[in-house]
PDB file of C-alpha atoms and ligand atoms in Angstrom:
ATOM      1  CA  MET A1451     -14.402 -38.717 -33.423  1.00  0.00           C
ATOM      2  CA  SER A1452     -11.629 -39.959 -30.980  1.00  0.00           C
ATOM      3  CA  ASP A1453     -10.580 -37.696 -27.898  1.00  0.00           C
ATOM      4  CA  HIS A1454      -6.645 -38.091 -28.255  1.00  0.00           C
ATOM      5  CA  LEU A1455      -4.879 -37.123 -24.871  1.00  0.00           C
ATOM      6  CA  PRO A1456      -1.607 -36.283 -24.447  1.00  0.00           C
ATOM      7  CA  PHE A1457      -0.574 -38.474 -21.251  1.00  0.00           C
ATOM      8  CA  PRO A1458      -0.394 -41.989 -20.624  1.00  0.00           C
ATOM      9  CA  GLN A1459      -2.786 -43.946 -18.737  1.00  0.00           C
ATOM     10  CA  SER A1460      -1.719 -46.300 -15.916  1.00  0.00           C
ATOM     11  CA  THR A1461      -4.289 -48.765 -16.541  1.00  0.00           C
ATOM     12  CA  PRO A1462      -6.441 -49.605 -19.566  1.00  0.00           C
ATOM     13  CA  ASN A1463      -9.666 -48.153 -17.565  1.00  0.00           C
ATOM     14  CA  ALA A1464      -8.145 -45.260 -15.627  1.00  0.00           C
ATOM     15  CA  THR A1465     -10.265 -42.067 -16.081  1.00  0.00           C
ATOM     16  CA  PRO A1466      -7.595 -39.408 -17.680  1.00  0.00           C
ATOM     17  CA  SER A1467      -7.129 -36.285 -15.582  1.00  0.00           C
ATOM     18  CA  PRO A1468      -9.117 -33.311 -16.917  1.00  0.00           C
ATOM     19  CA  LEU A1469      -6.191 -31.178 -15.829  1.00  0.00           C
ATOM     20  CA  ARG A1470      -4.344 -30.813 -19.142  1.00  0.00           C
ATOM     21  CA  LEU A1471      -2.491 -27.745 -19.607  1.00  0.00           C
ATOM     22  CA  VAL A1472      -2.218 -26.489 -15.781  1.00  0.00           C
ATOM     23  CA  THR A1473      -0.610 -29.916 -14.652  1.00  0.00           C
ATOM     24  CA  ARG A1474       2.817 -29.542 -13.451  1.00  0.00           C
ATOM     25  CA  SER A1475       3.680 -32.396 -15.717  1.00  0.00           C
ATOM     26  CA  ALA A1476       2.925 -30.239 -19.032  1.00  0.00           C
ATOM     27  CA  ARG A1477       5.588 -27.720 -17.839  1.00  0.00           C
ATOM     28  CA  PRO A1478       8.052 -29.257 -15.414  1.00  0.00           C
ATOM     29  CA  ALA A1479      10.458 -25.904 -15.016  1.00  0.00           C
ATOM     30  CA  GLY A1480       7.406 -23.826 -14.044  1.00  0.00           C
ATOM     31  CA  THR A1481       5.672 -20.791 -15.593  1.00  0.00           C
ATOM     32  CA  VAL A1482       7.298 -17.645 -14.790  1.00  0.00           C
ATOM     33  CA  VAL A1483       4.793 -14.443 -15.480  1.00  0.00           C
ATOM     34  CA  SER A1484       6.419 -11.536 -16.925  1.00  0.00           C
ATOM     35  CA  VAL A1485       4.557  -7.965 -16.265  1.00  0.00           C
ATOM     36  CA  ARG A1486       6.217  -4.903 -17.326  1.00  0.00           C
ATOM     37  CA  GLY A1487       9.686  -5.743 -16.435  1.00  0.00           C
ATOM     38  CA  ARG A1488       8.859  -7.833 -13.257  1.00  0.00           C
ATOM     39  CA  SER A1489       8.089 -11.539 -12.574  1.00  0.00           C
ATOM     40  CA  ILE A1490       5.784 -13.784 -10.708  1.00  0.00           C
ATOM     41  CA  GLY A1491       6.895 -17.143  -9.948  1.00  0.00           C
ATOM     42  CA  ASP A1492      10.713 -16.714 -10.810  1.00  0.00           C
ATOM     43  CA  GLY A1493      11.631 -18.090  -7.297  1.00  0.00           C
ATOM     44  CA  ASN A1494      11.536 -14.353  -5.535  1.00  0.00           C
ATOM     45  CA  LEU A1495       8.949 -13.236  -3.407  1.00  0.00           C
ATOM     46  CA  SER A1496       6.254 -11.094  -4.895  1.00  0.00           C
ATOM     47  CA  ILE A1497       4.202  -8.743  -3.115  1.00  0.00           C
ATOM     48  CA  ILE A1498       0.933  -7.380  -4.593  1.00  0.00           C
ATOM     49  CA  ALA A1499      -0.290  -4.750  -2.016  1.00  0.00           C
ATOM     50  CA  GLY A1500      -3.150  -1.495  -1.874  1.00  0.00           C
ATOM     51  CA  PRO A1501      -6.407  -0.917  -0.466  1.00  0.00           C
ATOM     52  CA  CYS A1502      -9.188  -2.893  -1.032  1.00  0.00           C
ATOM     53  CA  ALA A1503     -11.169  -0.238  -3.319  1.00  0.00           C
ATOM     54  CA  VAL A1504     -10.284   2.972  -4.919  1.00  0.00           C
ATOM     55  CA  GLU A1505     -11.993   5.261  -3.196  1.00  0.00           C
ATOM     56  CA  SER A1506     -10.703   8.704  -3.916  1.00  0.00           C
ATOM     57  CA  ARG A1507      -7.740  10.301  -5.434  1.00  0.00           C
ATOM     58  CA  ASP A1508      -6.151  11.315  -2.485  1.00  0.00           C
ATOM     59  CA  GLN A1509      -6.537   7.619  -1.038  1.00  0.00           C
ATOM     60  CA  VAL A1510      -5.058   6.011  -3.692  1.00  0.00           C
ATOM     61  CA  LEU A1511      -2.166   8.015  -4.483  1.00  0.00           C
ATOM     62  CA  ARG A1512      -1.201   8.137  -0.922  1.00  0.00           C
ATOM     63  CA  THR A1513      -1.316   4.516  -1.075  1.00  0.00           C
ATOM     64  CA  ALA A1514       0.697   4.234  -4.203  1.00  0.00           C
ATOM     65  CA  GLU A1515       3.514   6.118  -2.436  1.00  0.00           C
ATOM     66  CA  ILE A1516       3.594   3.958   0.824  1.00  0.00           C
ATOM     67  CA  VAL A1517       3.655   0.726  -1.675  1.00  0.00           C
ATOM     68  CA  GLN A1518       6.283   2.315  -3.732  1.00  0.00           C
ATOM     69  CA  ASP A1519       8.681   3.453  -1.086  1.00  0.00           C
ATOM     70  CA  ALA A1520       8.251  -0.228   0.496  1.00  0.00           C
ATOM     71  CA  GLY A1521      10.209  -1.259  -2.750  1.00  0.00           C
ATOM     72  CA  ILE A1522       7.054  -3.210  -4.208  1.00  0.00           C
ATOM     73  CA  ALA A1523       6.446  -3.484  -7.726  1.00  0.00           C
ATOM     74  CA  PHE A1524       2.649  -4.353  -7.945  1.00  0.00           C
ATOM     75  CA  PHE A1525      -0.570  -2.168  -6.746  1.00  0.00           C
ATOM     76  CA  ARG A1526      -3.836  -3.539  -6.176  1.00  0.00           C
ATOM     77  CA  GLY A1527      -7.127  -1.783  -5.922  1.00  0.00           C
ATOM     78  CA  GLY A1528     -10.502  -2.263  -7.103  1.00  0.00           C
ATOM     79  CA  ALA A1529     -12.745  -0.067  -9.095  1.00  0.00           C
ATOM     80  CA  PHE A1530     -15.266  -2.577  -9.963  1.00  0.00           C
ATOM     81  CA  LYS A1531     -16.037  -4.308  -6.538  1.00  0.00           C
ATOM     82  CA  PRO A1532     -18.205  -7.547  -5.948  1.00  0.00           C
ATOM     83  CA  ARG A1533     -20.143  -6.633  -2.765  1.00  0.00           C
ATOM     84  CA  THR A1534     -22.385  -9.129  -1.108  1.00  0.00           C
ATOM     85  CA  SER A1535     -24.709  -6.292  -0.482  1.00  0.00           C
ATOM     86  CA  PRO A1536     -26.446  -4.385  -3.519  1.00  0.00           C
ATOM     87  CA  TYR A1537     -26.223  -1.156  -0.816  1.00  0.00           C
ATOM     88  CA  SER A1538     -22.566  -1.399   0.048  1.00  0.00           C
ATOM     89  CA  PHE A1539     -20.181   0.554  -1.824  1.00  0.00           C
ATOM     90  CA  GLN A1540     -19.750  -0.668  -5.081  1.00  0.00           C
ATOM     91  CA  GLY A1541     -16.335   0.977  -6.163  1.00  0.00           C
ATOM     92  CA  MET A1542     -15.446   4.164  -8.348  1.00  0.00           C
ATOM     93  CA  ARG A1543     -15.810   2.053 -11.449  1.00  0.00           C
ATOM     94  CA  LYS A1544     -14.786   3.927 -14.909  1.00  0.00           C
ATOM     95  CA  GLU A1545     -13.583   7.069 -12.455  1.00  0.00           C
ATOM     96  CA  GLY A1546     -11.766   4.147 -10.338  1.00  0.00           C
ATOM     97  CA  LEU A1547      -9.860   2.960 -13.616  1.00  0.00           C
ATOM     98  CA  ARG A1548      -9.108   6.417 -14.540  1.00  0.00           C
ATOM     99  CA  LEU A1549      -7.073   6.872 -11.035  1.00  0.00           C
ATOM    100  CA  LEU A1550      -5.505   3.658 -11.349  1.00  0.00           C
ATOM    101  CA  ALA A1551      -4.261   4.631 -14.666  1.00  0.00           C
ATOM    102  CA  GLU A1552      -2.876   8.028 -12.946  1.00  0.00           C
ATOM    103  CA  VAL A1553      -1.192   5.830 -10.277  1.00  0.00           C
ATOM    104  CA  ARG A1554       0.339   3.676 -13.543  1.00  0.00           C
ATOM    105  CA  SER A1555       1.621   6.443 -15.003  1.00  0.00           C
ATOM    106  CA  ARG A1556       2.870   8.452 -12.167  1.00  0.00           C
ATOM    107  CA  PHE A1557       4.771   5.623  -9.816  1.00  0.00           C
ATOM    108  CA  ASP A1558       6.979   2.303 -10.897  1.00  0.00           C
ATOM    109  CA  LEU A1559       3.825   0.169 -10.143  1.00  0.00           C
ATOM    110  CA  ARG A1560       2.095  -2.761 -11.787  1.00  0.00           C
ATOM    111  CA  ILE A1561      -1.736  -2.436 -11.627  1.00  0.00           C
ATOM    112  CA  VAL A1562      -3.872  -5.316 -10.376  1.00  0.00           C
ATOM    113  CA  THR A1563      -7.626  -5.001 -10.657  1.00  0.00           C
ATOM    114  CA  GLU A1564     -10.479  -6.721 -10.861  1.00  0.00           C
ATOM    115  CA  ALA A1565     -13.006  -7.669 -13.841  1.00  0.00           C
ATOM    116  CA  MET A1566     -16.228  -8.380 -12.789  1.00  0.00           C
ATOM    117  CA  ASP A1567     -17.891  -8.971 -16.080  1.00  0.00           C
ATOM    118  CA  ALA A1568     -17.039  -9.701 -19.910  1.00  0.00           C
ATOM    119  CA  GLU A1569     -18.680  -6.669 -20.706  1.00  0.00           C
ATOM    120  CA  THR A1570     -16.014  -4.246 -18.759  1.00  0.00           C
ATOM    121  CA  LEU A1571     -13.298  -6.604 -19.211  1.00  0.00           C
ATOM    122  CA  PRO A1572     -11.774  -4.667 -21.899  1.00  0.00           C
ATOM    123  CA  ALA A1573     -11.734  -1.276 -20.040  1.00  0.00           C
ATOM    124  CA  VAL A1574     -10.178  -3.046 -17.074  1.00  0.00           C
ATOM    125  CA  ALA A1575      -7.665  -4.907 -19.435  1.00  0.00           C
ATOM    126  CA  GLU A1576      -6.429  -1.268 -20.531  1.00  0.00           C
ATOM    127  CA  VAL A1577      -5.554   0.051 -17.110  1.00  0.00           C
ATOM    128  CA  ALA A1578      -4.956  -3.065 -15.680  1.00  0.00           C
ATOM    129  CA  ASP A1579      -1.094  -5.078 -15.935  1.00  0.00           C
ATOM    130  CA  VAL A1580      -2.592  -8.272 -14.540  1.00  0.00           C
ATOM    131  CA  VAL A1581      -6.659  -8.635 -14.302  1.00  0.00           C
ATOM    132  CA  GLN A1582      -8.362 -10.063 -11.232  1.00  0.00           C
ATOM    133  CA  ILE A1583     -10.925 -12.614 -11.401  1.00  0.00           C
ATOM    134  CA  GLY A1584     -12.440 -12.524  -8.231  1.00  0.00           C
ATOM    135  CA  SER A1585     -13.574 -15.534  -5.832  1.00  0.00           C
ATOM    136  CA  ARG A1586     -17.311 -14.987  -6.257  1.00  0.00           C
ATOM    137  CA  ASN A1587     -16.714 -15.387 -10.412  1.00  0.00           C
ATOM    138  CA  MET A1588     -14.584 -18.297  -9.932  1.00  0.00           C
ATOM    139  CA  HIS A1589     -17.195 -20.630 -11.692  1.00  0.00           C
ATOM    140  CA  ASN A1590     -18.183 -17.691 -14.536  1.00  0.00           C
ATOM    141  CA  TYR A1591     -16.778 -19.689 -16.970  1.00  0.00           C
ATOM    142  CA  SER A1592     -17.838 -16.927 -19.986  1.00  0.00           C
ATOM    143  CA  LEU A1593     -15.590 -14.619 -18.273  1.00  0.00           C
ATOM    144  CA  LEU A1594     -12.851 -17.651 -17.834  1.00  0.00           C
ATOM    145  CA  GLU A1595     -12.910 -17.849 -21.717  1.00  0.00           C
ATOM    146  CA  ALA A1596     -12.760 -14.033 -22.115  1.00  0.00           C
ATOM    147  CA  ALA A1597     -10.007 -13.525 -19.633  1.00  0.00           C
ATOM    148  CA  GLY A1598      -8.226 -16.235 -22.166  1.00  0.00           C
ATOM    149  CA  ARG A1599      -8.540 -14.420 -25.246  1.00  0.00           C
ATOM    150  CA  ILE A1600      -6.883 -10.925 -23.712  1.00  0.00           C
ATOM    151  CA  SER A1601      -3.191 -10.539 -23.780  1.00  0.00           C
ATOM    152  CA  ARG A1602      -3.188  -9.601 -19.878  1.00  0.00           C
ATOM    153  CA  PRO A1603      -1.982 -11.967 -17.163  1.00  0.00           C
ATOM    154  CA  ILE A1604      -5.015 -13.204 -14.910  1.00  0.00           C
ATOM    155  CA  LEU A1605      -4.977 -13.315 -11.227  1.00  0.00           C
ATOM    156  CA  LEU A1606      -7.419 -16.239 -10.425  1.00  0.00           C
ATOM    157  CA  LYS A1607      -8.627 -16.008  -7.053  1.00  0.00           C
ATOM    158  CA  ARG A1608      -9.880 -19.613  -5.157  1.00  0.00           C
ATOM    159  CA  GLY A1609     -13.722 -19.391  -4.967  1.00  0.00           C
ATOM    160  CA  MET A1610     -14.663 -19.671  -1.471  1.00  0.00           C
ATOM    161  CA  SER A1611     -16.287 -22.810  -1.953  1.00  0.00           C
ATOM    162  CA  ALA A1612     -13.884 -24.181  -4.724  1.00  0.00           C
ATOM    163  CA  THR A1613     -11.821 -27.326  -4.100  1.00  0.00           C
ATOM    164  CA  VAL A1614      -8.282 -27.211  -5.173  1.00  0.00           C
ATOM    165  CA  HIS A1615      -9.123 -29.344  -8.138  1.00  0.00           C
ATOM    166  CA  GLU A1616     -12.244 -27.064  -9.359  1.00  0.00           C
ATOM    167  CA  TRP A1617      -9.966 -24.013  -8.759  1.00  0.00           C
ATOM    168  CA  LEU A1618      -6.946 -25.514 -11.140  1.00  0.00           C
ATOM    169  CA  LEU A1619     -10.068 -26.076 -13.753  1.00  0.00           C
ATOM    170  CA  ALA A1620     -11.107 -22.670 -13.640  1.00  0.00           C
ATOM    171  CA  ALA A1621      -7.570 -21.883 -14.662  1.00  0.00           C
ATOM    172  CA  GLU A1622      -7.657 -24.495 -17.295  1.00  0.00           C
ATOM    173  CA  TYR A1623     -10.297 -22.646 -18.877  1.00  0.00           C
ATOM    174  CA  VAL A1624      -7.870 -19.591 -19.062  1.00  0.00           C
ATOM    175  CA  LEU A1625      -5.134 -21.263 -20.337  1.00  0.00           C
ATOM    176  CA  ALA A1626      -7.594 -23.611 -22.826  1.00  0.00           C
ATOM    177  CA  ALA A1627      -8.749 -20.358 -24.274  1.00  0.00           C
ATOM    178  CA  GLY A1628      -5.011 -19.548 -25.063  1.00  0.00           C
ATOM    179  CA  ASN A1629      -3.768 -17.424 -22.089  1.00  0.00           C
ATOM    180  CA  PRO A1630      -0.835 -19.216 -20.652  1.00  0.00           C
ATOM    181  CA  ASN A1631      -0.190 -16.423 -18.208  1.00  0.00           C
ATOM    182  CA  VAL A1632      -2.178 -17.352 -14.454  1.00  0.00           C
ATOM    183  CA  ILE A1633      -1.643 -16.540 -11.366  1.00  0.00           C
ATOM    184  CA  LEU A1634      -3.473 -18.668  -8.713  1.00  0.00           C
ATOM    185  CA  CYS A1635      -4.401 -16.943  -5.532  1.00  0.00           C
ATOM    186  CA  GLU A1636      -5.748 -18.631  -2.065  1.00  0.00           C
ATOM    187  CA  ARG A1637      -8.033 -16.129  -0.224  1.00  0.00           C
ATOM    188  CA  GLY A1638      -9.751 -18.387   2.332  1.00  0.00           C
ATOM    189  CA  ILE A1639     -12.117 -21.036   2.115  1.00  0.00           C
ATOM    190  CA  ARG A1640     -15.767 -21.125   3.804  1.00  0.00           C
ATOM    191  CA  THR A1641     -15.872 -23.459   7.015  1.00  0.00           C
ATOM    192  CA  PHE A1642     -17.773 -23.866  10.155  1.00  0.00           C
ATOM    193  CA  GLU A1643     -15.309 -21.562  11.759  1.00  0.00           C
ATOM    194  CA  THR A1644     -16.436 -18.089  12.740  1.00  0.00           C
ATOM    195  CA  SER A1645     -13.738 -16.386  14.245  1.00  0.00           C
ATOM    196  CA  THR A1646     -12.235 -15.454  11.013  1.00  0.00           C
ATOM    197  CA  ARG A1647     -13.686 -14.482   7.796  1.00  0.00           C
ATOM    198  CA  ASN A1648     -12.733 -17.221   5.907  1.00  0.00           C
ATOM    199  CA  THR A1649     -10.521 -20.032   7.024  1.00  0.00           C
ATOM    200  CA  LEU A1650      -7.143 -19.706   5.049  1.00  0.00           C
ATOM    201  CA  ASP A1651      -6.110 -22.841   3.250  1.00  0.00           C
ATOM    202  CA  LEU A1652      -2.398 -22.575   3.264  1.00  0.00           C
ATOM    203  CA  ALA A1653      -2.593 -26.706   2.704  1.00  0.00           C
ATOM    204  CA  GLY A1654      -4.774 -26.081  -0.268  1.00  0.00           C
ATOM    205  CA  ALA A1655      -2.001 -23.528  -1.351  1.00  0.00           C
ATOM    206  CA  VAL A1656       0.560 -26.221  -1.191  1.00  0.00           C
ATOM    207  CA  MET A1657      -1.333 -28.597  -2.709  1.00  0.00           C
ATOM    208  CA  ALA A1658      -1.779 -26.320  -5.845  1.00  0.00           C
ATOM    209  CA  ARG A1659       1.402 -25.460  -6.113  1.00  0.00           C
ATOM    210  CA  ARG A1660       2.681 -29.131  -6.388  1.00  0.00           C
ATOM    211  CA  GLN A1661       0.188 -30.011  -9.080  1.00  0.00           C
ATOM    212  CA  THR A1662       0.430 -26.884 -11.166  1.00  0.00           C
ATOM    213  CA  HIS A1663       3.428 -25.355 -12.678  1.00  0.00           C
ATOM    214  CA  LEU A1664       1.442 -22.230 -12.462  1.00  0.00           C
ATOM    215  CA  PRO A1665       2.500 -19.899  -9.516  1.00  0.00           C
ATOM    216  CA  VAL A1666       0.794 -19.549  -6.198  1.00  0.00           C
ATOM    217  CA  ILE A1667       0.279 -16.569  -3.963  1.00  0.00           C
ATOM    218  CA  VAL A1668      -1.797 -16.127  -0.910  1.00  0.00           C
ATOM    219  CA  ASP A1669      -4.121 -13.212   0.279  1.00  0.00           C
ATOM    220  CA  PRO A1670      -4.279 -13.528   3.795  1.00  0.00           C
ATOM    221  CA  SER A1671      -6.078 -10.155   4.158  1.00  0.00           C
ATOM    222  CA  HIS A1672      -9.226 -11.960   2.918  1.00  0.00           C
ATOM    223  CA  GLY A1673      -8.177 -15.116   4.065  1.00  0.00           C
ATOM    224  CA  VAL A1674      -8.179 -13.987   7.613  1.00  0.00           C
ATOM    225  CA  GLY A1675     -10.423 -11.068   7.362  1.00  0.00           C
ATOM    226  CA  VAL A1676      -8.782  -9.894  10.759  1.00  0.00           C
ATOM    227  CA  ALA A1677      -6.332  -7.047  10.083  1.00  0.00           C
ATOM    228  CA  SER A1678      -4.082  -7.983  13.574  1.00  0.00           C
ATOM    229  CA  ALA A1679      -3.755 -11.680  12.254  1.00  0.00           C
ATOM    230  CA  VAL A1680      -3.126 -10.665   8.783  1.00  0.00           C
ATOM    231  CA  PRO A1681       0.800 -10.405   9.652  1.00  0.00           C
ATOM    232  CA  ALA A1682       0.998 -14.191  11.014  1.00  0.00           C
ATOM    233  CA  MET A1683      -0.590 -15.710   8.225  1.00  0.00           C
ATOM    234  CA  ALA A1684       1.342 -13.667   5.861  1.00  0.00           C
ATOM    235  CA  MET A1685       4.233 -15.023   7.462  1.00  0.00           C
ATOM    236  CA  ALA A1686       2.807 -18.511   7.085  1.00  0.00           C
ATOM    237  CA  SER A1687       2.475 -18.207   3.662  1.00  0.00           C
ATOM    238  CA  VAL A1688       5.738 -16.996   2.839  1.00  0.00           C
ATOM    239  CA  ALA A1689       7.296 -19.914   5.154  1.00  0.00           C
ATOM    240  CA  ALA A1690       5.329 -22.576   3.126  1.00  0.00           C
ATOM    241  CA  GLY A1691       7.146 -21.584   0.078  1.00  0.00           C
ATOM    242  CA  LEU A1692       4.540 -20.006  -1.940  1.00  0.00           C
ATOM    243  CA  ASP A1693       5.262 -17.309  -4.669  1.00  0.00           C
ATOM    244  CA  GLY A1694       3.978 -14.061  -3.397  1.00  0.00           C
ATOM    245  CA  ILE A1695       1.250 -12.312  -1.036  1.00  0.00           C
ATOM    246  CA  MET A1696      -1.263 -10.116  -1.961  1.00  0.00           C
ATOM    247  CA  ILE A1697      -2.342  -7.765   1.268  1.00  0.00           C
ATOM    248  CA  GLU A1698      -4.730  -4.705   1.823  1.00  0.00           C
ATOM    249  CA  VAL A1699      -3.106  -1.808   3.170  1.00  0.00           C
ATOM    250  CA  HIS A1700      -4.860   1.714   3.847  1.00  0.00           C
ATOM    251  CA  PRO A1701      -3.844   4.769   5.114  1.00  0.00           C
ATOM    252  CA  SER A1702      -6.550   4.907   7.713  1.00  0.00           C
ATOM    253  CA  PRO A1703      -8.675   1.782   7.862  1.00  0.00           C
ATOM    254  CA  GLU A1704     -10.991   3.287   9.702  1.00  0.00           C
ATOM    255  CA  SER A1705     -12.311   5.427   7.214  1.00  0.00           C
ATOM    256  CA  ALA A1706     -12.254   2.930   4.343  1.00  0.00           C
ATOM    257  CA  LEU A1707     -15.319   2.358   2.742  1.00  0.00           C
ATOM    258  CA  SER A1708     -14.908  -1.511   1.947  1.00  0.00           C
ATOM    259  CA  ASP A1709     -12.568  -3.932   4.327  1.00  0.00           C
ATOM    260  CA  GLY A1710     -11.262  -1.455   6.658  1.00  0.00           C
ATOM    261  CA  HIS A1711     -11.235  -4.232   9.222  1.00  0.00           C
ATOM    262  CA  GLN A1712      -8.604  -6.432   7.525  1.00  0.00           C
ATOM    263  CA  ALA A1713      -6.245  -3.499   6.191  1.00  0.00           C
ATOM    264  CA  LEU A1714      -2.918  -3.208   7.824  1.00  0.00           C
ATOM    265  CA  ARG A1715      -2.188   0.708   8.383  1.00  0.00           C
ATOM    266  CA  PRO A1716       0.930   1.801   6.593  1.00  0.00           C
ATOM    267  CA  ALA A1717       3.571   1.266   9.952  1.00  0.00           C
ATOM    268  CA  GLU A1718       2.185  -2.381  10.472  1.00  0.00           C
ATOM    269  CA  PHE A1719       2.351  -3.083   6.602  1.00  0.00           C
ATOM    270  CA  LEU A1720       6.160  -1.628   6.318  1.00  0.00           C
ATOM    271  CA  GLN A1721       6.815  -3.957   9.479  1.00  0.00           C
ATOM    272  CA  THR A1722       5.482  -7.064   7.702  1.00  0.00           C
ATOM    273  CA  VAL A1723       6.997  -6.604   4.402  1.00  0.00           C
ATOM    274  CA  THR A1724      10.381  -6.488   6.364  1.00  0.00           C
ATOM    275  CA  LEU A1725       9.433  -9.817   8.219  1.00  0.00           C
ATOM    276  CA  LEU A1726       8.047 -11.448   4.847  1.00  0.00           C
ATOM    277  CA  ARG A1727      11.626 -10.272   2.811  1.00  0.00           C
ATOM    278  CA  ALA A1728      13.664 -12.040   6.134  1.00  0.00           C
ATOM    279  CA  ILE A1729      11.504 -15.282   6.061  1.00  0.00           C
ATOM    280  CA  ARG A1730      11.931 -15.328   2.102  1.00  0.00           C
ATOM    281  CA  ALA A1731      15.541 -15.266   2.360  1.00  0.00           C
ATOM    282  CA  ALA A1732      15.836 -17.779   5.222  1.00  0.00           C
ATOM    283  CA  ILE A1733      14.473 -20.524   3.038  1.00  0.00           C
ATOM    284  CA  GLN A1734      16.545 -20.775   0.233  1.00  0.00           C
ATOM    285  CA  PRO A1735      14.499 -18.873  -2.881  1.00  0.00           C
ATOM    286  CA  SER A1736      15.873 -20.962  -5.478  1.00  0.00           C
ATOM    287  CA  LYS A1737      13.727 -23.860  -4.668  1.00  0.00           C
ATOM    288  CA  PRO A1738      10.401 -23.374  -3.166  1.00  0.00           C
ATOM    289  CA  VAL A1739       9.609 -24.958   0.325  1.00  0.00           C
ATOM    290  CA  ALA A1740       6.217 -26.076  -1.407  1.00  0.00           C
ATOM    291  CA  GLU A1741       8.165 -28.446  -3.951  1.00  0.00           C
ATOM    292  CA  PHE A1742      10.159 -30.222  -0.857  1.00  0.00           C
ATOM    293  CA  THR A1743       9.299 -33.829  -0.089  1.00  0.00           C
ATOM    294  CA  VAL A1744      11.361 -36.012   2.409  1.00  0.00           C
TER     295      VAL A1744
HETATM  296  C1  PEP B 187     -10.615  -8.292  -3.338  1.00  0.00           C
HETATM  297  O1  PEP B 187      -9.316  -9.013  -3.595  1.00  0.00           O
HETATM  298  O2  PEP B 187     -10.881  -7.046  -3.169  1.00  0.00           O
HETATM  299  C2  PEP B 187     -11.672  -9.144  -3.396  1.00  0.00           C
HETATM  300  C3  PEP B 187     -13.153  -8.637  -3.704  1.00  0.00           C
HETATM  301  O3  PEP B 187     -11.337 -10.381  -2.931  1.00  0.00           O
HETATM  302  P1  PEP B 187     -12.154 -12.048  -3.046  1.00  0.00           P
HETATM  303  O4  PEP B 187     -12.642 -12.059  -4.392  1.00  0.00           O
HETATM  304  O5  PEP B 187     -11.079 -12.798  -2.757  1.00  0.00           O
HETATM  305  O6  PEP B 187     -13.328 -11.842  -1.996  1.00  0.00           O
HETATM  306 MN1   MN B 188     -11.198  -6.531   0.026  1.00  0.00          MN
END
């Protein structure tokens, strides 16, 4: 059976690109992902903020209040945490989902939280407005296919050792399985550099944004891993014309059960958000800078 591909080949022997559904030419106007009355990828700056993990009722409600008061529409927080060590805090799991459901009902916030496997995906998707697939799972093709069969938007983080092409192919899995609402998130890659947790690949994020119609956001918290350097890289990401930012904030980072070293304190967070909005306003929101060519 011949495989009919939906794009022209430049020469008779050229290998066609395996990027079919995610490629920018498949949807030149760009994908706008709608999430309960808010949009990601519509030319405005989207901000997703919250703690690394849901740790307690008090912590999550206090952080939700800070995020909502900053005029932000998306709240992040992991109930299931993929940790490098099996002895580290693994998240509150089902109880964490219950607390996120409480945030969802009490605040005007859309919940972004991670699903680590296909078994817990349905429970996560019941609470999540956007289901996150983490860096460590970007190559988990059965999870990607399962994510393609649900009706929630998917926030797909870049694998820490994945090329932009592999990242886009991971998104292709979700679209090919039937879910067109994917947001890509650059979160830093592994390099020889040790002064930062990861190397935030803003160039890769800009290249992805040019190659796909899907929104591309940046997570400078995991990308840098050093709280004092997070605002600078968040600002750089917005200046690069990307669609949004995911940022970790904690009411008291020193007592955080995960990633306290990269969480902004509430005051730093509010200052950063003000700066991000000023930068976005300065760069013609109608035309993402990532699309500029000279
Ligand atoms: C997270 O967002 O908390 C997380 C675990 O991120 P990543 O998958 O990028 O490491
Ligand atoms: Mn984290």
